[in-house]
Short mmCIF file of C-alpha atoms in Angstrom, two decimals:
data_model
loop_
_atom_site.label_atom_id
_atom_site.label_comp_id
_atom_site.label_asym_id
_atom_site.label_seq_id
_atom_site.Cartn_x
_atom_site.Cartn_y
_atom_site.Cartn_z
CA MET A 639 0.26 -0.15 0.01
CA GLU A 640 1.52 2.52 -1.02
CA LYS A 641 2.59 5.10 1.93
CA THR A 642 0.36 9.05 2.07
CA ALA A 643 1.55 11.99 4.49
CA ALA A 644 0.49 15.35 5.11
CA ILE A 645 3.02 18.25 6.59
CA LEU A 646 1.33 21.00 9.37
CA ILE A 647 3.57 24.07 9.17
CA ILE A 648 2.15 25.29 12.47
CA GLY A 649 2.89 29.47 13.65
CA ASN A 650 1.78 33.11 13.02
CA GLU A 651 5.61 34.19 11.35
CA ILE A 652 4.60 32.37 9.13
CA LEU A 653 1.06 33.65 7.55
CA SER A 654 2.33 37.18 8.37
CA GLY A 655 5.18 36.79 6.51
CA LYS A 656 8.03 37.45 8.86
CA VAL A 657 9.38 34.09 8.80
CA THR A 658 9.91 32.07 5.24
CA ASP A 659 8.85 28.38 5.47
CA ASP A 660 11.56 26.20 4.68
CA ASN A 661 10.52 23.44 5.99
CA SER A 662 7.09 21.92 4.22
CA PRO A 663 9.12 21.92 1.02
CA TYR A 664 12.22 20.16 2.74
CA LEU A 665 9.62 17.83 4.59
CA SER A 666 8.61 17.20 0.97
CA ARG A 667 11.58 16.60 -1.11
CA GLU A 668 12.64 13.92 1.30
CA LEU A 669 9.29 12.35 2.59
CA ARG A 670 9.08 12.11 -1.83
CA ASN A 671 13.28 10.36 -1.76
CA LEU A 672 11.40 7.61 0.80
CA GLY A 673 8.29 6.60 -1.33
CA VAL A 674 5.80 8.63 1.33
CA ASP A 675 3.65 10.21 -1.40
CA VAL A 676 3.09 13.79 0.77
CA LYS A 677 -1.14 14.53 -0.40
CA ARG A 678 -1.79 18.06 1.52
CA LEU A 679 0.17 20.79 3.61
CA ALA A 680 -1.16 23.14 5.31
CA VAL A 681 -0.26 26.05 7.31
CA LEU A 682 -1.64 27.56 10.96
CA PRO A 683 -1.94 30.08 13.56
CA ASP A 684 -0.21 29.59 16.79
CA GLU A 685 -4.44 28.64 18.65
CA VAL A 686 -4.93 25.61 20.21
CA GLU A 687 -8.12 25.52 18.84
CA VAL A 688 -7.46 25.31 14.94
CA ILE A 689 -4.41 22.97 15.63
CA ALA A 690 -6.97 20.67 17.03
CA GLU A 691 -9.60 20.98 14.45
CA GLN A 692 -7.26 20.10 12.06
CA ILE A 693 -5.84 17.13 13.64
CA ARG A 694 -8.87 16.09 13.93
CA ALA A 695 -9.26 16.42 10.43
CA TRP A 696 -6.50 14.29 9.44
CA VAL A 697 -5.74 11.78 11.61
CA GLY A 698 -6.69 9.19 9.81
CA GLN A 699 -6.78 10.10 6.62
CA TYR A 700 -3.01 9.19 5.95
CA HIS A 701 -0.14 7.30 7.13
CA TYR A 702 1.85 9.86 8.91
CA LEU A 703 0.98 13.82 10.20
CA PHE A 704 4.26 15.87 9.70
CA ILE A 705 4.12 19.05 11.98
CA CYS A 706 6.24 21.71 12.10
CA GLY A 707 6.84 24.41 15.09
CA GLY A 708 5.17 25.84 17.70
CA VAL A 709 6.76 23.22 20.30
CA GLY A 710 9.38 25.53 22.65
CA PRO A 711 8.62 27.54 26.29
CA THR A 712 6.74 30.31 25.21
CA HIS A 713 3.15 31.17 25.10
CA ASP A 714 2.39 31.10 21.90
CA ASP A 715 4.26 27.41 21.93
CA VAL A 716 0.52 25.86 21.32
CA THR A 717 0.93 22.89 19.36
CA VAL A 718 0.82 20.85 22.15
CA ALA A 719 -1.95 21.55 23.69
CA GLY A 720 -3.47 21.52 20.16
CA ILE A 721 -2.56 17.48 19.40
CA ALA A 722 -3.68 16.67 22.54
CA LYS A 723 -7.17 18.24 22.56
CA GLY A 724 -7.61 17.80 18.45
CA LEU A 725 -6.40 13.40 19.96
CA GLY A 726 -8.45 14.54 23.02
CA LYS A 727 -5.33 12.85 25.43
CA GLU A 728 -4.59 14.56 28.74
CA ILE A 729 -1.08 16.42 28.27
CA ILE A 730 1.76 15.10 30.86
CA ARG A 731 4.43 16.00 32.69
CA ASP A 732 7.07 12.98 31.23
CA PRO A 733 9.45 12.09 33.61
CA LEU A 734 12.37 11.24 30.58
CA LEU A 735 11.89 14.37 29.63
CA LEU A 736 12.36 16.94 32.54
CA THR A 737 15.70 13.77 33.13
CA LEU A 738 17.16 15.30 30.00
CA VAL A 739 16.05 19.11 30.97
CA GLN A 740 17.49 19.28 34.33
CA LYS A 741 20.46 17.95 32.15
CA LEU A 742 20.59 20.32 29.47
CA TYR A 743 19.33 23.77 31.72
CA PRO A 744 21.34 24.81 34.58
CA PRO A 745 19.38 24.49 38.04
CA PRO A 746 16.31 25.70 38.88
CA VAL A 747 13.96 24.07 37.20
CA THR A 748 11.18 27.25 36.21
CA GLU A 749 7.65 26.95 34.56
CA ALA A 750 9.27 27.28 30.82
CA MET A 751 11.84 24.73 30.90
CA LEU A 752 8.45 22.17 32.20
CA LYS A 753 6.40 23.15 29.16
CA LEU A 754 9.21 20.91 27.65
CA THR A 755 8.28 18.17 29.16
CA GLU A 756 4.64 18.66 28.16
CA ILE A 757 3.47 15.79 26.20
CA PRO A 758 -0.13 14.17 24.74
CA GLU A 759 -0.43 11.16 27.27
CA GLY A 760 0.46 8.08 24.98
CA THR A 761 3.35 9.87 22.78
CA GLU A 762 6.63 7.91 22.11
CA LEU A 763 9.78 8.82 22.54
CA ILE A 764 11.74 8.31 19.66
CA MET A 765 16.23 8.51 20.51
CA ALA A 766 18.08 7.87 17.97
CA GLU A 767 22.07 8.65 17.91
CA GLY A 768 22.67 12.47 17.52
CA LEU A 769 19.71 13.53 18.90
CA ARG A 770 19.81 15.60 22.49
CA TYR A 771 16.55 15.04 22.84
CA PRO A 772 14.40 12.68 21.64
CA VAL A 773 11.64 13.00 18.08
CA LEU A 774 8.15 12.97 19.39
CA ALA A 775 4.99 10.87 18.65
CA ALA A 776 1.83 11.21 19.20
CA SER A 777 0.06 8.00 17.29
CA ASN A 778 1.01 8.57 14.08
CA ILE A 779 1.29 11.90 14.38
CA TYR A 780 4.80 13.14 14.38
CA ILE A 781 6.01 16.58 16.10
CA PHE A 782 9.37 18.34 15.01
CA PRO A 783 10.80 21.84 15.87
CA GLY A 784 10.35 24.94 13.42
CA ILE A 785 13.65 26.13 13.67
CA PRO A 786 15.34 24.51 9.67
CA GLU A 787 18.39 23.29 11.62
CA LEU A 788 17.23 21.93 14.99
CA LEU A 789 14.22 20.08 12.25
CA ARG A 790 16.82 18.45 9.53
CA LYS A 791 18.38 17.31 12.64
CA LYS A 792 15.92 15.48 13.63
CA PHE A 793 14.29 14.13 10.84
CA SER A 794 17.23 12.85 9.20
CA ALA A 795 18.29 10.65 12.64
CA ILE A 796 14.48 8.75 12.26
CA LYS A 797 13.67 8.76 8.45
CA GLU A 798 14.01 5.63 7.30
CA ARG A 799 10.94 4.49 9.55
CA PHE A 800 9.01 6.10 6.98
CA ARG A 801 11.10 3.92 4.31
CA SER A 802 8.59 3.06 1.47
CA THR A 803 8.77 1.33 -2.21
CA PRO A 804 10.24 4.52 -3.93
CA PHE A 805 8.86 6.60 -6.75
CA CYS A 806 10.16 6.42 -10.44
CA LEU A 807 10.90 9.72 -12.22
CA LYS A 808 11.80 10.46 -15.91
CA LYS A 809 11.07 13.64 -17.43
CA ILE A 810 11.49 14.61 -20.56
CA PHE A 811 12.26 19.02 -21.84
CA VAL A 812 11.00 19.87 -24.51
CA LYS A 813 11.04 23.61 -27.22
CA SER A 814 7.42 23.83 -27.41
CA HIS A 815 4.34 25.71 -25.65
CA GLU A 816 2.15 23.97 -23.39
CA LEU A 817 -0.63 24.74 -25.59
CA GLU A 818 1.23 22.88 -28.79
CA ILE A 819 1.63 19.57 -26.85
CA ALA A 820 -1.49 19.38 -24.34
CA HIS A 821 -3.55 16.71 -26.00
CA HIS A 822 -1.26 14.05 -25.99
CA LEU A 823 -0.57 15.16 -22.29
CA THR A 824 -4.54 14.34 -22.21
CA THR A 825 -3.84 10.89 -24.34
CA VAL A 826 -0.97 9.67 -22.48
CA ASN A 827 -3.28 10.27 -18.36
CA ARG A 828 -6.63 8.55 -20.12
CA LEU A 829 -4.11 5.80 -20.58
CA TYR A 830 -1.83 6.36 -18.87
CA PRO A 831 -4.52 7.25 -15.87
CA SER A 832 -2.11 5.97 -11.95
CA LEU A 833 0.75 8.02 -13.74
CA GLY A 834 2.02 10.74 -12.14
CA LEU A 835 2.79 13.18 -14.91
CA GLY A 836 3.01 17.01 -14.73
CA SER A 837 4.01 20.30 -17.18
CA TYR A 838 6.00 22.29 -15.92
CA PRO A 839 6.76 25.76 -18.14
CA VAL A 840 10.10 27.00 -17.93
CA LEU A 841 10.43 31.10 -18.75
CA ARG A 842 13.28 31.96 -19.89
CA HIS A 843 15.19 29.01 -20.88
CA PRO A 844 17.33 29.37 -24.17
CA GLU A 845 17.10 25.90 -25.07
CA TYR A 846 13.42 24.12 -23.73
CA GLN A 847 9.90 26.13 -22.98
CA VAL A 848 8.34 22.76 -20.46
CA MET A 849 9.75 20.02 -18.97
CA LEU A 850 7.05 16.85 -17.48
CA THR A 851 7.34 14.30 -15.48
CA LEU A 852 6.47 11.25 -15.48
CA GLU A 853 6.57 9.32 -12.81
CA SER A 854 5.26 5.62 -11.00
CA LYS A 855 5.74 3.28 -8.45
CA ASP A 856 6.14 0.76 -11.06
CA PRO A 857 8.73 0.42 -13.12
CA THR A 858 7.18 -0.87 -16.09
CA TYR A 859 4.51 1.12 -16.40
CA LEU A 860 6.94 4.10 -16.46
CA ASP A 861 8.33 3.04 -19.14
CA GLN A 862 5.50 2.02 -20.99
CA ALA A 863 4.62 5.46 -21.05
CA PHE A 864 7.69 7.66 -20.61
CA LEU A 865 7.79 5.99 -24.55
CA HIS A 866 4.62 6.69 -25.44
CA LEU A 867 4.71 10.36 -25.40
CA LEU A 868 8.32 10.04 -26.76
CA ASN A 869 5.95 8.78 -30.11
CA LEU A 870 3.99 11.50 -29.35
CA LEU A 871 5.82 14.38 -28.69
CA PRO A 872 6.90 15.58 -32.08
CA LYS A 873 10.81 15.09 -32.67
CA ASP A 874 12.15 18.32 -33.44
CA THR A 875 11.25 18.86 -30.15
CA VAL A 876 12.22 16.69 -27.94
CA VAL A 877 15.59 18.74 -26.18
CA LYS A 878 16.64 15.93 -23.88
CA ILE A 879 15.30 13.55 -21.23
CA ASP A 880 16.40 12.56 -17.52
#
């Protein structure tokens, strides 16, 4: 069965444009490379009710739900509370996380430090080599910090648990306008409905005007669709293939 995922980016700073979201492009690329099909992406404010509502809507639809941001010690870090409410779970203070926090930060233990130990009841703590603090997994929800450097380190440490059958990809670069080849794409899409067929105009490139991408987890199916499309396209329009 094809593995699917959704990504939730949490943060008023993203919605207001004060900070650029680097996390969703990174996760989308990494998950695609692992064979996981990302189906949905949303950016939400730092509001418990909004987060909880989205959790309830998406948690049962996809194999994995990745949540980034809003997991620090400040007043606007409400992701854990939103997840707990969405799952109908209580928030608890985990003793292992308390021990880690006490090792990482000097005494005395403050309320801000204690907030870092709060998790939805039943959350799995995933430890991995190179991590000082575990990745939290509540049900099928994986919780990551919003700081891109930290997110990448944590995701890289556990990404093999998400690996599935890989996608195979082929590309065709053509020096034709989309209008001139659209009917060929429609034909291939009808004949190969399970194919991931994309058409992407490229402006001001000296050699080609459109990049076509064909994707499938079935190499034979992909090869058949690829050859069919190549035969349909005028030979003098195909610049290169990858």
